[in-house]
Amino acid sequence: GNSVTQMEGPVTLSEEAFLTINCTYTATGYPSLFWYVQYPGEGLQLLLKATKADDKGSNKGFEATYRKETTSFHLEKGSVQVSDSAVYFCALKAVGTGRRALTFGSGTRLQVQP
Amino acid sequence: DSGVTQTPKHLITATGQRVTLRCSPRSGDLSVYWYQQSLDQGLQFLIQYYNGEERAKGNILERFSAQQFPDLHSELNLSSLELGDSALYFCASSVGEASYEQYFGPGTRLTVT
């Protein structure tokens, strides 16, 4: 079946540090890949997406590249801010009929200290 | 604000009871998805409706059911509640039946005591 594996948190960084959150996936075919962010007390927000191999998704300074050869979609940001503190979820959407739901990783909590 | 609304925001009830969670999708979206977020199981897909019809089922218990009404809002019914049903329940919507992007509501936090 489909699955997503994320690095365990929490990840604690100082402001302006470089961020990497690892995400690898298992799926048949070529799924679409997503990063969602959940701020405290809120629902999930789509942060970025990539729908085919070598695509780079980017938004708000965050980037992730769809790497088919390593089945990875690692999230990066060059300089984090305190306001980036949240839980980040990697997710995939498989292709094919009947495959409509998102499969999520377990989430990685990011804490950014001033 | 995603445009997806969910009510109530919080719900506290006792074991054995039944509750109904409500979701209104974004304007123009025909698909509604329900997800459960719990500490031990993470985020899991429960069920999807598209334009009033059930389209996909995930790890939804038999005690749970859902429907989507002609105005496209959806309700998730949870019955014979157990302590383990305590979780955040999210609704998401998308334009099409299998769209890439899903937009999530703020969630309903259910506490079963």
Tab-separated table of C-alpha atoms in Angstrom:
chain	number	residue	atom	x	y	z
A	1	GLY	CA	0.000	0.000	0.000
A	2	ASN	CA	0.911	3.674	-0.055
A	3	SER	CA	2.836	5.176	2.818
A	4	VAL	CA	4.748	8.298	3.795
A	5	THR	CA	7.597	8.400	6.266
A	6	GLN	CA	8.726	11.638	7.876
A	7	MET	CA	11.545	12.407	10.234
A	8	GLU	CA	10.443	12.473	13.818
A	9	GLY	CA	10.259	15.721	15.682
A	10	PRO	CA	10.324	17.968	17.343
A	11	VAL	CA	12.866	19.872	15.321
A	12	THR	CA	14.147	22.853	17.271
A	13	LEU	CA	16.014	25.595	15.417
A	14	SER	CA	17.142	29.131	16.058
A	15	GLU	CA	15.743	31.924	13.942
A	16	GLU	CA	17.468	32.237	10.539
A	17	ALA	CA	18.720	28.650	10.636
A	18	PHE	CA	18.405	26.316	7.647
A	19	LEU	CA	15.572	23.826	7.762
A	20	THR	CA	15.303	20.350	6.283
A	21	ILE	CA	12.463	17.967	7.048
A	22	ASN	CA	12.923	14.604	5.387
A	23	CYS	CA	10.080	12.799	3.687
A	24	THR	CA	10.155	9.544	1.762
A	25	TYR	CA	7.257	7.688	0.246
A	26	THR	CA	6.157	4.310	-1.030
A	27	ALA	CA	3.595	4.185	-3.802
A	28	THR	CA	2.891	2.514	-7.088
A	29	GLY	CA	3.203	4.672	-10.146
A	30	TYR	CA	3.853	8.372	-9.851
A	31	PRO	CA	1.891	9.974	-7.044
A	32	SER	CA	1.434	13.669	-6.482
A	33	LEU	CA	3.279	14.937	-3.420
A	34	PHE	CA	2.334	17.650	-0.971
A	35	TRP	CA	3.467	19.462	2.125
A	36	TYR	CA	0.766	20.697	4.475
A	37	VAL	CA	1.312	22.907	7.507
A	38	GLN	CA	-0.791	22.985	10.666
A	39	TYR	CA	-0.409	26.018	12.914
A	40	PRO	CA	-1.459	25.681	16.551
A	41	GLY	CA	-5.220	25.383	16.897
A	42	GLU	CA	-5.836	25.497	13.158
A	43	GLY	CA	-6.567	23.153	10.287
A	44	LEU	CA	-4.153	22.011	7.626
A	45	GLN	CA	-3.032	24.426	4.941
A	46	LEU	CA	-1.501	23.365	1.661
A	47	LEU	CA	2.054	24.689	1.639
A	48	LEU	CA	3.338	23.366	-1.681
A	49	LYS	CA	2.925	20.538	-4.148
A	50	ALA	CA	4.635	18.680	-6.986
A	51	THR	CA	2.819	16.465	-9.430
A	52	LYS	CA	5.634	14.839	-11.403
A	53	ALA	CA	9.229	13.793	-11.068
A	54	ASP	CA	11.802	16.612	-10.826
A	55	ASP	CA	9.073	19.191	-10.178
A	56	LYS	CA	9.967	21.709	-7.514
A	57	GLY	CA	7.173	23.065	-5.368
A	58	SER	CA	7.762	26.352	-3.592
A	59	ASN	CA	5.845	28.783	-1.412
A	60	LYS	CA	6.667	31.301	1.321
A	61	GLY	CA	10.374	30.500	1.094
A	62	PHE	CA	9.827	26.754	1.445
A	63	GLU	CA	10.873	24.372	-1.321
A	64	ALA	CA	10.658	20.658	-2.030
A	65	THR	CA	11.770	18.688	-5.078
A	66	TYR	CA	10.085	15.485	-6.241
A	67	ARG	CA	12.890	12.937	-6.478
A	68	LYS	CA	11.668	9.764	-8.116
A	69	GLU	CA	15.020	7.981	-7.893
A	70	THR	CA	15.134	8.330	-4.110
A	71	THR	CA	11.315	8.453	-3.606
A	72	SER	CA	11.781	11.576	-1.559
A	73	PHE	CA	10.210	15.005	-1.165
A	74	HIS	CA	12.268	16.784	1.482
A	75	LEU	CA	11.100	20.196	2.704
A	76	GLU	CA	13.701	22.975	2.938
A	77	LYS	CA	13.833	26.608	3.921
A	78	GLY	CA	16.922	28.749	3.928
A	79	SER	CA	16.106	30.923	6.932
A	80	VAL	CA	13.318	30.012	9.335
A	81	GLN	CA	11.332	32.488	11.405
A	82	VAL	CA	9.542	32.112	14.715
A	83	SER	CA	6.275	32.306	12.773
A	84	ASP	CA	7.197	29.071	10.960
A	85	SER	CA	6.680	27.116	14.187
A	86	ALA	CA	4.041	24.547	13.311
A	87	VAL	CA	3.531	20.879	12.442
A	88	TYR	CA	4.461	19.932	8.883
A	89	PHE	CA	2.870	16.979	7.122
A	90	CYS	CA	4.142	15.304	3.992
A	91	ALA	CA	1.395	13.653	1.963
A	92	LEU	CA	0.837	11.817	-1.273
A	93	LYS	CA	-2.075	11.286	-3.567
A	94	ALA	CA	-1.810	8.127	-5.616
A	95	VAL	CA	-2.906	7.961	-9.207
A	96	GLY	CA	-5.545	5.666	-10.594
A	97	THR	CA	-9.239	5.212	-10.196
A	98	GLY	CA	-10.490	5.116	-6.659
A	99	ARG	CA	-7.364	6.721	-5.262
A	100	ARG	CA	-8.709	10.017	-4.167
A	101	ALA	CA	-7.630	10.394	-0.577
A	102	LEU	CA	-4.407	11.808	0.744
A	103	THR	CA	-2.008	9.562	2.623
A	104	PHE	CA	-0.200	11.528	5.312
A	105	GLY	CA	3.030	11.099	7.170
A	106	SER	CA	3.022	11.321	10.940
A	107	GLY	CA	3.920	15.010	10.977
A	108	THR	CA	7.031	16.836	12.164
A	109	ARG	CA	6.766	19.566	14.754
A	110	LEU	CA	9.056	22.535	14.129
A	111	GLN	CA	9.902	24.893	16.951
A	112	VAL	CA	11.819	28.038	16.045
A	113	GLN	CA	13.386	29.963	18.900
A	114	PRO	CA	14.170	33.680	18.719
B	1	ASP	CA	-9.083	30.967	5.690
B	2	SER	CA	-9.629	27.991	3.389
B	3	GLY	CA	-13.321	28.670	2.863
B	4	VAL	CA	-14.273	25.327	4.401
B	5	THR	CA	-16.344	25.654	7.554
B	6	GLN	CA	-16.919	23.073	10.263
B	7	THR	CA	-19.211	23.090	13.254
B	8	PRO	CA	-19.029	22.723	16.131
B	9	LYS	CA	-15.459	23.654	16.967
B	10	HIS	CA	-15.450	21.585	20.135
B	11	LEU	CA	-17.668	18.760	21.309
B	12	ILE	CA	-17.583	16.961	24.630
B	13	THR	CA	-19.793	13.946	25.102
B	14	ALA	CA	-20.007	10.690	27.020
B	15	THR	CA	-19.314	7.142	25.932
B	16	GLY	CA	-22.207	5.481	24.171
B	17	GLN	CA	-23.594	8.733	22.804
B	18	ARG	CA	-24.075	9.842	19.207
B	19	VAL	CA	-22.872	13.098	17.660
B	20	THR	CA	-23.085	14.815	14.287
B	21	LEU	CA	-20.313	16.907	12.817
B	22	ARG	CA	-21.083	19.331	10.030
B	23	CYS	CA	-18.994	20.598	7.134
B	24	SER	CA	-19.647	23.179	4.433
B	25	PRO	CA	-17.235	22.984	1.493
B	26	ARG	CA	-15.726	25.907	-0.366
B	27	SER	CA	-18.036	27.558	-2.813
B	28	GLY	CA	-17.950	25.572	-6.048
B	29	ASP	CA	-16.350	22.459	-4.590
B	30	LEU	CA	-18.273	19.248	-5.157
B	31	SER	CA	-16.118	16.808	-3.189
B	32	VAL	CA	-16.004	16.499	0.570
B	33	TYR	CA	-13.516	14.342	2.450
B	34	TRP	CA	-13.480	13.444	6.127
B	35	TYR	CA	-10.256	12.761	8.029
B	36	GLN	CA	-9.562	11.791	11.625
B	37	GLN	CA	-6.465	13.034	13.442
B	38	SER	CA	-5.567	11.207	16.628
B	39	LEU	CA	-2.372	10.951	18.615
B	40	ASP	CA	-1.902	7.237	18.040
B	41	GLN	CA	-3.183	6.889	14.465
B	42	GLY	CA	-2.118	10.190	12.956
B	43	LEU	CA	-4.163	11.629	10.098
B	44	GLN	CA	-6.384	9.024	8.488
B	45	PHE	CA	-8.842	9.272	5.643
B	46	LEU	CA	-12.360	8.208	6.527
B	47	ILE	CA	-14.674	8.790	3.574
B	48	GLN	CA	-15.288	10.926	0.481
B	49	TYR	CA	-18.469	12.182	-1.145
B	50	TYR	CA	-18.770	13.745	-4.548
B	51	ASN	CA	-21.903	15.618	-5.529
B	52	GLY	CA	-23.994	13.686	-3.059
B	53	GLU	CA	-22.629	10.221	-3.714
B	54	GLU	CA	-20.127	8.181	-1.757
B	55	ARG	CA	-16.922	7.840	-3.779
B	56	ALA	CA	-14.228	6.362	-1.577
B	57	LYS	CA	-13.935	4.773	1.822
B	58	GLY	CA	-10.940	4.607	4.073
B	59	ASN	CA	-10.570	3.422	7.626
B	60	ILE	CA	-14.087	4.326	8.680
B	61	LEU	CA	-15.663	2.304	11.456
B	62	GLU	CA	-19.115	0.789	11.015
B	63	ARG	CA	-20.314	2.979	13.892
B	64	PHE	CA	-19.539	6.016	11.742
B	65	SER	CA	-21.510	7.179	8.743
B	66	ALA	CA	-21.634	10.236	6.551
B	67	GLN	CA	-23.758	11.869	3.910
B	68	GLN	CA	-23.646	14.816	1.565
B	69	PHE	CA	-26.789	16.838	1.031
B	70	PRO	CA	-28.108	18.546	-2.138
B	71	ASP	CA	-26.634	21.870	-0.990
B	72	LEU	CA	-23.288	19.997	-0.807
B	73	HIS	CA	-22.765	20.311	2.916
B	74	SER	CA	-21.809	17.087	4.613
B	75	GLU	CA	-22.414	15.510	7.988
B	76	LEU	CA	-20.370	12.870	9.772
B	77	ASN	CA	-22.345	10.830	12.279
B	78	LEU	CA	-20.495	9.038	15.047
B	79	SER	CA	-22.470	6.648	17.225
B	80	SER	CA	-21.869	4.383	20.232
B	81	LEU	CA	-18.915	6.576	21.017
B	82	GLU	CA	-15.871	5.149	22.736
B	83	LEU	CA	-13.007	6.868	24.507
B	84	GLY	CA	-10.770	6.044	21.546
B	85	ASP	CA	-12.941	8.120	19.236
B	86	SER	CA	-11.612	11.275	20.859
B	87	ALA	CA	-9.799	13.074	18.052
B	88	LEU	CA	-9.776	16.022	15.709
B	89	TYR	CA	-12.076	15.477	12.764
B	90	PHE	CA	-11.252	17.423	9.635
B	91	CYS	CA	-13.305	18.021	6.589
B	92	ALA	CA	-11.662	18.907	3.287
B	93	SER	CA	-13.114	19.868	-0.058
B	94	SER	CA	-11.984	19.922	-3.652
B	95	VAL	CA	-13.426	20.966	-6.959
B	96	GLY	CA	-13.467	17.631	-8.690
B	97	GLU	CA	-13.845	14.009	-7.890
B	98	ALA	CA	-10.111	13.348	-7.781
B	99	SER	CA	-8.567	16.812	-7.687
B	100	TYR	CA	-4.959	17.292	-6.719
B	101	GLU	CA	-5.664	19.913	-4.100
B	102	GLN	CA	-7.820	19.542	-1.046
B	103	TYR	CA	-8.688	22.461	1.218
B	104	PHE	CA	-9.098	21.716	4.897
B	105	GLY	CA	-11.483	23.157	7.435
B	106	PRO	CA	-10.421	24.122	10.965
B	107	GLY	CA	-11.607	20.819	12.421
B	108	THR	CA	-13.932	19.664	15.174
B	109	ARG	CA	-12.291	18.502	18.360
B	110	LEU	CA	-14.284	15.631	19.853
B	111	THR	CA	-13.677	14.585	23.420
B	112	VAL	CA	-15.405	11.446	24.669
B	113	THR	CA	-15.436	11.100	28.456
